[in-house]
Every structure is written in C-alpha cells, then in structure tokens.
JSON list of C-alpha atoms in Angstrom, two decimals:
[
{"chain": "I", "resi": 1, "resn": "UNK", "atom": "CA", "xyz": [0.00, 0.00, 0.00]},
{"chain": "I", "resi": 2, "resn": "UNK", "atom": "CA", "xyz": [1.26, 3.43, -0.89]},
{"chain": "I", "resi": 3, "resn": "UNK", "atom": "CA", "xyz": [2.43, 5.61, 2.01]},
{"chain": "I", "resi": 4, "resn": "UNK", "atom": "CA", "xyz": [0.29, 8.47, 0.62]},
{"chain": "I", "resi": 5, "resn": "UNK", "atom": "CA", "xyz": [-2.90, 6.45, 1.15]},
{"chain": "I", "resi": 6, "resn": "UNK", "atom": "CA", "xyz": [-2.21, 5.52, 4.77]},
{"chain": "I", "resi": 7, "resn": "UNK", "atom": "CA", "xyz": [-3.78, 8.71, 6.11]},
{"chain": "I", "resi": 8, "resn": "UNK", "atom": "CA", "xyz": [-6.45, 9.21, 3.47]},
{"chain": "I", "resi": 9, "resn": "UNK", "atom": "CA", "xyz": [-10.09, 9.38, 4.50]},
{"chain": "I", "resi": 10, "resn": "UNK", "atom": "CA", "xyz": [-12.59, 7.36, 2.53]},
{"chain": "I", "resi": 11, "resn": "UNK", "atom": "CA", "xyz": [-16.20, 8.41, 2.51]},
{"chain": "I", "resi": 12, "resn": "UNK", "atom": "CA", "xyz": [-19.04, 6.34, 1.14]},
{"chain": "I", "resi": 13, "resn": "UNK", "atom": "CA", "xyz": [-22.60, 7.48, 0.54]},
{"chain": "I", "resi": 14, "resn": "UNK", "atom": "CA", "xyz": [-25.27, 4.86, -0.07]},
{"chain": "I", "resi": 15, "resn": "UNK", "atom": "CA", "xyz": [-28.53, 6.06, -1.59]},
{"chain": "I", "resi": 16, "resn": "UNK", "atom": "CA", "xyz": [-31.70, 4.16, -2.42]},
{"chain": "I", "resi": 17, "resn": "UNK", "atom": "CA", "xyz": [-33.86, 6.02, -4.92]},
{"chain": "I", "resi": 18, "resn": "UNK", "atom": "CA", "xyz": [-37.37, 6.31, -3.44]},
{"chain": "I", "resi": 19, "resn": "UNK", "atom": "CA", "xyz": [-39.97, 4.94, -5.86]},
{"chain": "I", "resi": 20, "resn": "UNK", "atom": "CA", "xyz": [-37.22, 4.96, -8.47]},
{"chain": "I", "resi": 21, "resn": "UNK", "atom": "CA", "xyz": [-38.92, 2.62, -10.89]},
{"chain": "I", "resi": 22, "resn": "UNK", "atom": "CA", "xyz": [-42.03, 4.83, -10.84]},
{"chain": "I", "resi": 23, "resn": "UNK", "atom": "CA", "xyz": [-40.03, 7.89, -11.90]},
{"chain": "I", "resi": 24, "resn": "UNK", "atom": "CA", "xyz": [-38.68, 6.57, -15.20]},
{"chain": "I", "resi": 25, "resn": "UNK", "atom": "CA", "xyz": [-40.18, 8.79, -17.92]},
{"chain": "I", "resi": 26, "resn": "UNK", "atom": "CA", "xyz": [-41.10, 6.60, -20.89]},
{"chain": "I", "resi": 27, "resn": "UNK", "atom": "CA", "xyz": [-40.10, 9.11, -23.57]},
{"chain": "I", "resi": 28, "resn": "UNK", "atom": "CA", "xyz": [-36.71, 9.61, -21.91]},
{"chain": "I", "resi": 29, "resn": "UNK", "atom": "CA", "xyz": [-36.11, 5.88, -21.59]},
{"chain": "I", "resi": 30, "resn": "UNK", "atom": "CA", "xyz": [-37.10, 5.26, -25.22]},
{"chain": "I", "resi": 31, "resn": "UNK", "atom": "CA", "xyz": [-34.75, 8.06, -26.31]},
{"chain": "I", "resi": 32, "resn": "UNK", "atom": "CA", "xyz": [-31.88, 6.52, -24.34]},
{"chain": "I", "resi": 33, "resn": "UNK", "atom": "CA", "xyz": [-32.63, 3.09, -25.83]},
{"chain": "I", "resi": 34, "resn": "UNK", "atom": "CA", "xyz": [-32.43, 4.66, -29.30]},
{"chain": "I", "resi": 35, "resn": "UNK", "atom": "CA", "xyz": [-29.10, 6.29, -28.38]},
{"chain": "I", "resi": 36, "resn": "UNK", "atom": "CA", "xyz": [-27.85, 2.81, -27.44]},
{"chain": "I", "resi": 37, "resn": "UNK", "atom": "CA", "xyz": [-28.85, 1.45, -30.86]},
{"chain": "I", "resi": 38, "resn": "UNK", "atom": "CA", "xyz": [-32.27, -0.05, -30.13]},
{"chain": "I", "resi": 39, "resn": "UNK", "atom": "CA", "xyz": [-34.58, 0.59, -33.08]},
{"chain": "I", "resi": 40, "resn": "UNK", "atom": "CA", "xyz": [-37.33, -0.86, -35.25]},
{"chain": "I", "resi": 41, "resn": "UNK", "atom": "CA", "xyz": [-39.51, -3.64, -33.94]},
{"chain": "I", "resi": 42, "resn": "UNK", "atom": "CA", "xyz": [-37.50, -4.00, -30.70]},
{"chain": "I", "resi": 43, "resn": "UNK", "atom": "CA", "xyz": [-38.02, -0.32, -29.87]},
{"chain": "I", "resi": 44, "resn": "UNK", "atom": "CA", "xyz": [-41.73, -0.68, -30.73]},
{"chain": "I", "resi": 45, "resn": "UNK", "atom": "CA", "xyz": [-41.92, -3.72, -28.45]},
{"chain": "I", "resi": 46, "resn": "UNK", "atom": "CA", "xyz": [-40.34, -1.75, -25.59]},
{"chain": "I", "resi": 47, "resn": "UNK", "atom": "CA", "xyz": [-42.78, 1.12, -26.16]},
{"chain": "I", "resi": 48, "resn": "UNK", "atom": "CA", "xyz": [-45.68, -1.34, -26.05]},
{"chain": "I", "resi": 49, "resn": "UNK", "atom": "CA", "xyz": [-44.26, -3.00, -22.93]},
{"chain": "I", "resi": 50, "resn": "UNK", "atom": "CA", "xyz": [-44.06, 0.34, -21.13]},
{"chain": "I", "resi": 51, "resn": "UNK", "atom": "CA", "xyz": [-47.46, 1.61, -22.24]},
{"chain": "I", "resi": 52, "resn": "UNK", "atom": "CA", "xyz": [-49.97, 0.71, -19.55]},
{"chain": "I", "resi": 53, "resn": "UNK", "atom": "CA", "xyz": [-53.41, 1.87, -18.54]},
{"chain": "I", "resi": 54, "resn": "UNK", "atom": "CA", "xyz": [-54.93, 1.67, -15.10]},
{"chain": "I", "resi": 55, "resn": "UNK", "atom": "CA", "xyz": [-58.12, 2.41, -13.22]},
{"chain": "I", "resi": 56, "resn": "UNK", "atom": "CA", "xyz": [-59.57, 1.91, -9.76]},
{"chain": "I", "resi": 57, "resn": "UNK", "atom": "CA", "xyz": [-62.76, 0.03, -9.11]},
{"chain": "I", "resi": 58, "resn": "UNK", "atom": "CA", "xyz": [-64.58, -0.15, -5.81]},
{"chain": "I", "resi": 59, "resn": "UNK", "atom": "CA", "xyz": [-67.72, -2.25, -5.97]},
{"chain": "I", "resi": 60, "resn": "UNK", "atom": "CA", "xyz": [-69.57, -0.95, -9.04]},
{"chain": "I", "resi": 61, "resn": "UNK", "atom": "CA", "xyz": [-67.82, 2.45, -9.11]},
{"chain": "I", "resi": 62, "resn": "UNK", "atom": "CA", "xyz": [-64.97, 2.71, -11.58]},
{"chain": "I", "resi": 63, "resn": "UNK", "atom": "CA", "xyz": [-62.55, 5.62, -12.13]},
{"chain": "I", "resi": 64, "resn": "UNK", "atom": "CA", "xyz": [-61.56, 6.94, -15.53]},
{"chain": "I", "resi": 65, "resn": "UNK", "atom": "CA", "xyz": [-58.79, 5.07, -17.30]},
{"chain": "I", "resi": 66, "resn": "UNK", "atom": "CA", "xyz": [-55.37, 6.68, -16.84]},
{"chain": "I", "resi": 67, "resn": "UNK", "atom": "CA", "xyz": [-52.64, 6.06, -19.39]},
{"chain": "I", "resi": 68, "resn": "UNK", "atom": "CA", "xyz": [-49.23, 6.07, -17.72]},
{"chain": "I", "resi": 69, "resn": "UNK", "atom": "CA", "xyz": [-46.25, 7.89, -19.19]},
{"chain": "I", "resi": 70, "resn": "UNK", "atom": "CA", "xyz": [-43.74, 6.93, -16.54]},
{"chain": "I", "resi": 71, "resn": "UNK", "atom": "CA", "xyz": [-42.64, 3.93, -14.53]},
{"chain": "I", "resi": 72, "resn": "UNK", "atom": "CA", "xyz": [-41.29, 0.52, -15.39]},
{"chain": "I", "resi": 73, "resn": "UNK", "atom": "CA", "xyz": [-43.06, -2.70, -14.35]},
{"chain": "I", "resi": 74, "resn": "UNK", "atom": "CA", "xyz": [-41.83, -3.78, -10.95]},
{"chain": "I", "resi": 75, "resn": "UNK", "atom": "CA", "xyz": [-41.25, -7.40, -10.12]},
{"chain": "I", "resi": 76, "resn": "UNK", "atom": "CA", "xyz": [-40.21, -8.03, -13.70]},
{"chain": "I", "resi": 77, "resn": "UNK", "atom": "CA", "xyz": [-36.84, -9.11, -15.05]},
{"chain": "I", "resi": 78, "resn": "UNK", "atom": "CA", "xyz": [-36.71, -6.07, -17.34]},
{"chain": "I", "resi": 79, "resn": "UNK", "atom": "CA", "xyz": [-37.61, -3.47, -14.68]},
{"chain": "I", "resi": 80, "resn": "UNK", "atom": "CA", "xyz": [-34.15, -3.17, -13.05]},
{"chain": "I", "resi": 81, "resn": "UNK", "atom": "CA", "xyz": [-32.42, -3.38, -16.43]},
{"chain": "I", "resi": 82, "resn": "UNK", "atom": "CA", "xyz": [-34.58, -0.60, -17.89]},
{"chain": "I", "resi": 83, "resn": "UNK", "atom": "CA", "xyz": [-33.95, 1.54, -14.80]},
{"chain": "I", "resi": 84, "resn": "UNK", "atom": "CA", "xyz": [-30.19, 1.10, -15.23]},
{"chain": "I", "resi": 85, "resn": "UNK", "atom": "CA", "xyz": [-30.47, 2.08, -18.90]},
{"chain": "I", "resi": 86, "resn": "UNK", "atom": "CA", "xyz": [-32.36, 5.18, -17.75]},
{"chain": "I", "resi": 87, "resn": "UNK", "atom": "CA", "xyz": [-29.69, 6.23, -15.22]},
{"chain": "I", "resi": 88, "resn": "UNK", "atom": "CA", "xyz": [-26.56, 4.85, -16.92]},
{"chain": "I", "resi": 89, "resn": "UNK", "atom": "CA", "xyz": [-25.31, 8.33, -17.78]},
{"chain": "I", "resi": 90, "resn": "UNK", "atom": "CA", "xyz": [-25.58, 9.57, -14.19]},
{"chain": "I", "resi": 91, "resn": "UNK", "atom": "CA", "xyz": [-21.87, 8.85, -13.73]},
{"chain": "I", "resi": 92, "resn": "UNK", "atom": "CA", "xyz": [-20.81, 11.47, -16.28]},
{"chain": "I", "resi": 93, "resn": "UNK", "atom": "CA", "xyz": [-19.14, 14.58, -14.85]},
{"chain": "I", "resi": 94, "resn": "UNK", "atom": "CA", "xyz": [-18.63, 13.27, -11.32]},
{"chain": "I", "resi": 95, "resn": "UNK", "atom": "CA", "xyz": [-15.37, 12.76, -9.44]},
{"chain": "I", "resi": 96, "resn": "UNK", "atom": "CA", "xyz": [-16.44, 9.96, -7.08]},
{"chain": "I", "resi": 97, "resn": "UNK", "atom": "CA", "xyz": [-16.43, 6.28, -7.87]},
{"chain": "I", "resi": 98, "resn": "UNK", "atom": "CA", "xyz": [-20.05, 5.26, -8.51]},
{"chain": "I", "resi": 99, "resn": "UNK", "atom": "CA", "xyz": [-21.63, 1.84, -8.25]},
{"chain": "I", "resi": 100, "resn": "UNK", "atom": "CA", "xyz": [-25.20, 1.25, -9.47]},
{"chain": "I", "resi": 101, "resn": "UNK", "atom": "CA", "xyz": [-27.39, -1.77, -8.86]},
{"chain": "I", "resi": 102, "resn": "UNK", "atom": "CA", "xyz": [-31.10, -1.43, -9.65]},
{"chain": "I", "resi": 103, "resn": "UNK", "atom": "CA", "xyz": [-32.24, 1.51, -7.49]},
{"chain": "I", "resi": 104, "resn": "UNK", "atom": "CA", "xyz": [-29.20, 1.52, -5.17]},
{"chain": "I", "resi": 105, "resn": "UNK", "atom": "CA", "xyz": [-26.40, 4.03, -5.75]},
{"chain": "I", "resi": 106, "resn": "UNK", "atom": "CA", "xyz": [-23.10, 4.08, -3.89]},
{"chain": "I", "resi": 107, "resn": "UNK", "atom": "CA", "xyz": [-20.66, 6.98, -4.20]},
{"chain": "I", "resi": 108, "resn": "UNK", "atom": "CA", "xyz": [-17.17, 6.72, -2.70]},
{"chain": "I", "resi": 109, "resn": "UNK", "atom": "CA", "xyz": [-14.18, 9.02, -2.69]},
{"chain": "I", "resi": 110, "resn": "UNK", "atom": "CA", "xyz": [-10.82, 9.11, -0.94]},
{"chain": "I", "resi": 111, "resn": "UNK", "atom": "CA", "xyz": [-8.86, 12.18, 0.13]},
{"chain": "I", "resi": 112, "resn": "UNK", "atom": "CA", "xyz": [-6.66, 13.35, 2.97]},
{"chain": "I", "resi": 113, "resn": "UNK", "atom": "CA", "xyz": [-8.46, 16.69, 3.02]},
{"chain": "I", "resi": 114, "resn": "UNK", "atom": "CA", "xyz": [-11.93, 16.83, 4.65]},
{"chain": "I", "resi": 115, "resn": "UNK", "atom": "CA", "xyz": [-12.73, 19.99, 2.68]},
{"chain": "I", "resi": 116, "resn": "UNK", "atom": "CA", "xyz": [-11.98, 18.13, -0.56]},
{"chain": "I", "resi": 117, "resn": "UNK", "atom": "CA", "xyz": [-14.29, 15.26, 0.49]},
{"chain": "I", "resi": 118, "resn": "UNK", "atom": "CA", "xyz": [-17.06, 17.75, 1.24]},
{"chain": "I", "resi": 119, "resn": "UNK", "atom": "CA", "xyz": [-16.54, 19.63, -2.01]},
{"chain": "I", "resi": 120, "resn": "UNK", "atom": "CA", "xyz": [-16.51, 16.51, -4.20]},
{"chain": "I", "resi": 121, "resn": "UNK", "atom": "CA", "xyz": [-19.56, 14.96, -2.56]},
{"chain": "I", "resi": 122, "resn": "UNK", "atom": "CA", "xyz": [-21.53, 18.20, -2.57]},
{"chain": "I", "resi": 123, "resn": "UNK", "atom": "CA", "xyz": [-20.95, 18.57, -6.29]},
{"chain": "I", "resi": 124, "resn": "UNK", "atom": "CA", "xyz": [-21.54, 14.89, -7.09]},
{"chain": "I", "resi": 125, "resn": "UNK", "atom": "CA", "xyz": [-24.73, 14.69, -5.03]},
{"chain": "I", "resi": 126, "resn": "UNK", "atom": "CA", "xyz": [-26.15, 17.68, -6.88]},
{"chain": "I", "resi": 127, "resn": "UNK", "atom": "CA", "xyz": [-25.28, 16.02, -10.20]},
{"chain": "I", "resi": 128, "resn": "UNK", "atom": "CA", "xyz": [-26.52, 12.51, -9.44]},
{"chain": "I", "resi": 129, "resn": "UNK", "atom": "CA", "xyz": [-29.04, 12.18, -6.65]},
{"chain": "I", "resi": 130, "resn": "UNK", "atom": "CA", "xyz": [-30.43, 15.68, -6.34]},
{"chain": "I", "resi": 131, "resn": "UNK", "atom": "CA", "xyz": [-30.00, 16.37, -10.07]}
]
C-alpha cells in the first residue's frame, strides 16, 4: 500500500432512490434506448411493454382510465435493467467512484483533506441524486 494512502479518508454514501422505478419517464427511456442502438420492432416492443393503462374500481364504481407515461413494471426481469439504462449516464461529470445496482447508488471518494471530500460529494450529489 502506498504511504500516501495511509492517512487518506474514505467516505461512502449509499442512496436508495425512493420509488425509483415509478419515476422513469417513458419518452426519456425510449430516447436513451435509441441512443444505445435499439430501433425498429424492438423499440416498438419496448414502447408497447411500457405503455400501460390503469383504473380503480370499488364495488360498481370505476374511475376513468389513466394512461401512464412513466414507470417501469416492478417485479419483472426487465424493470431493473430498464432503470439502469435510464440512469446509466448519471456517472458522467462526477469525481467519485459510482456503483449502481437497480435503485441503489453508492458513491465513494478518498482524500486526505476533509474539505476536498465535502466539495466533491456536494458537487456529485447535486449532479446525481439531487440532479
């Protein structure tokens, strides 16, 4: 181990996105899929997969049908993958090491200077989590 790292402070921030899968905007996700090379019938299939309608029924009373424009199906195999596609570019322009798994985000950074740790995390949190 390098002598320089012996006195370095390591800070780790673990964040779980609240209702993360519900906040994925379909048009944004479809755009990002296109940017990754998804097109044609596969893109149409993804659009169909995301497009859902819902209503509430209590006894004989039924609400109007609401067409959703955000959220990925939870409990599915594709849900976490689609969420990661949606947030994959969150690591651009940050100084910390970032680790993403489904709706969990971990940021870590090492420095001897507490001010530097504060500065890096303040900036990175604004860019990623608070963005």
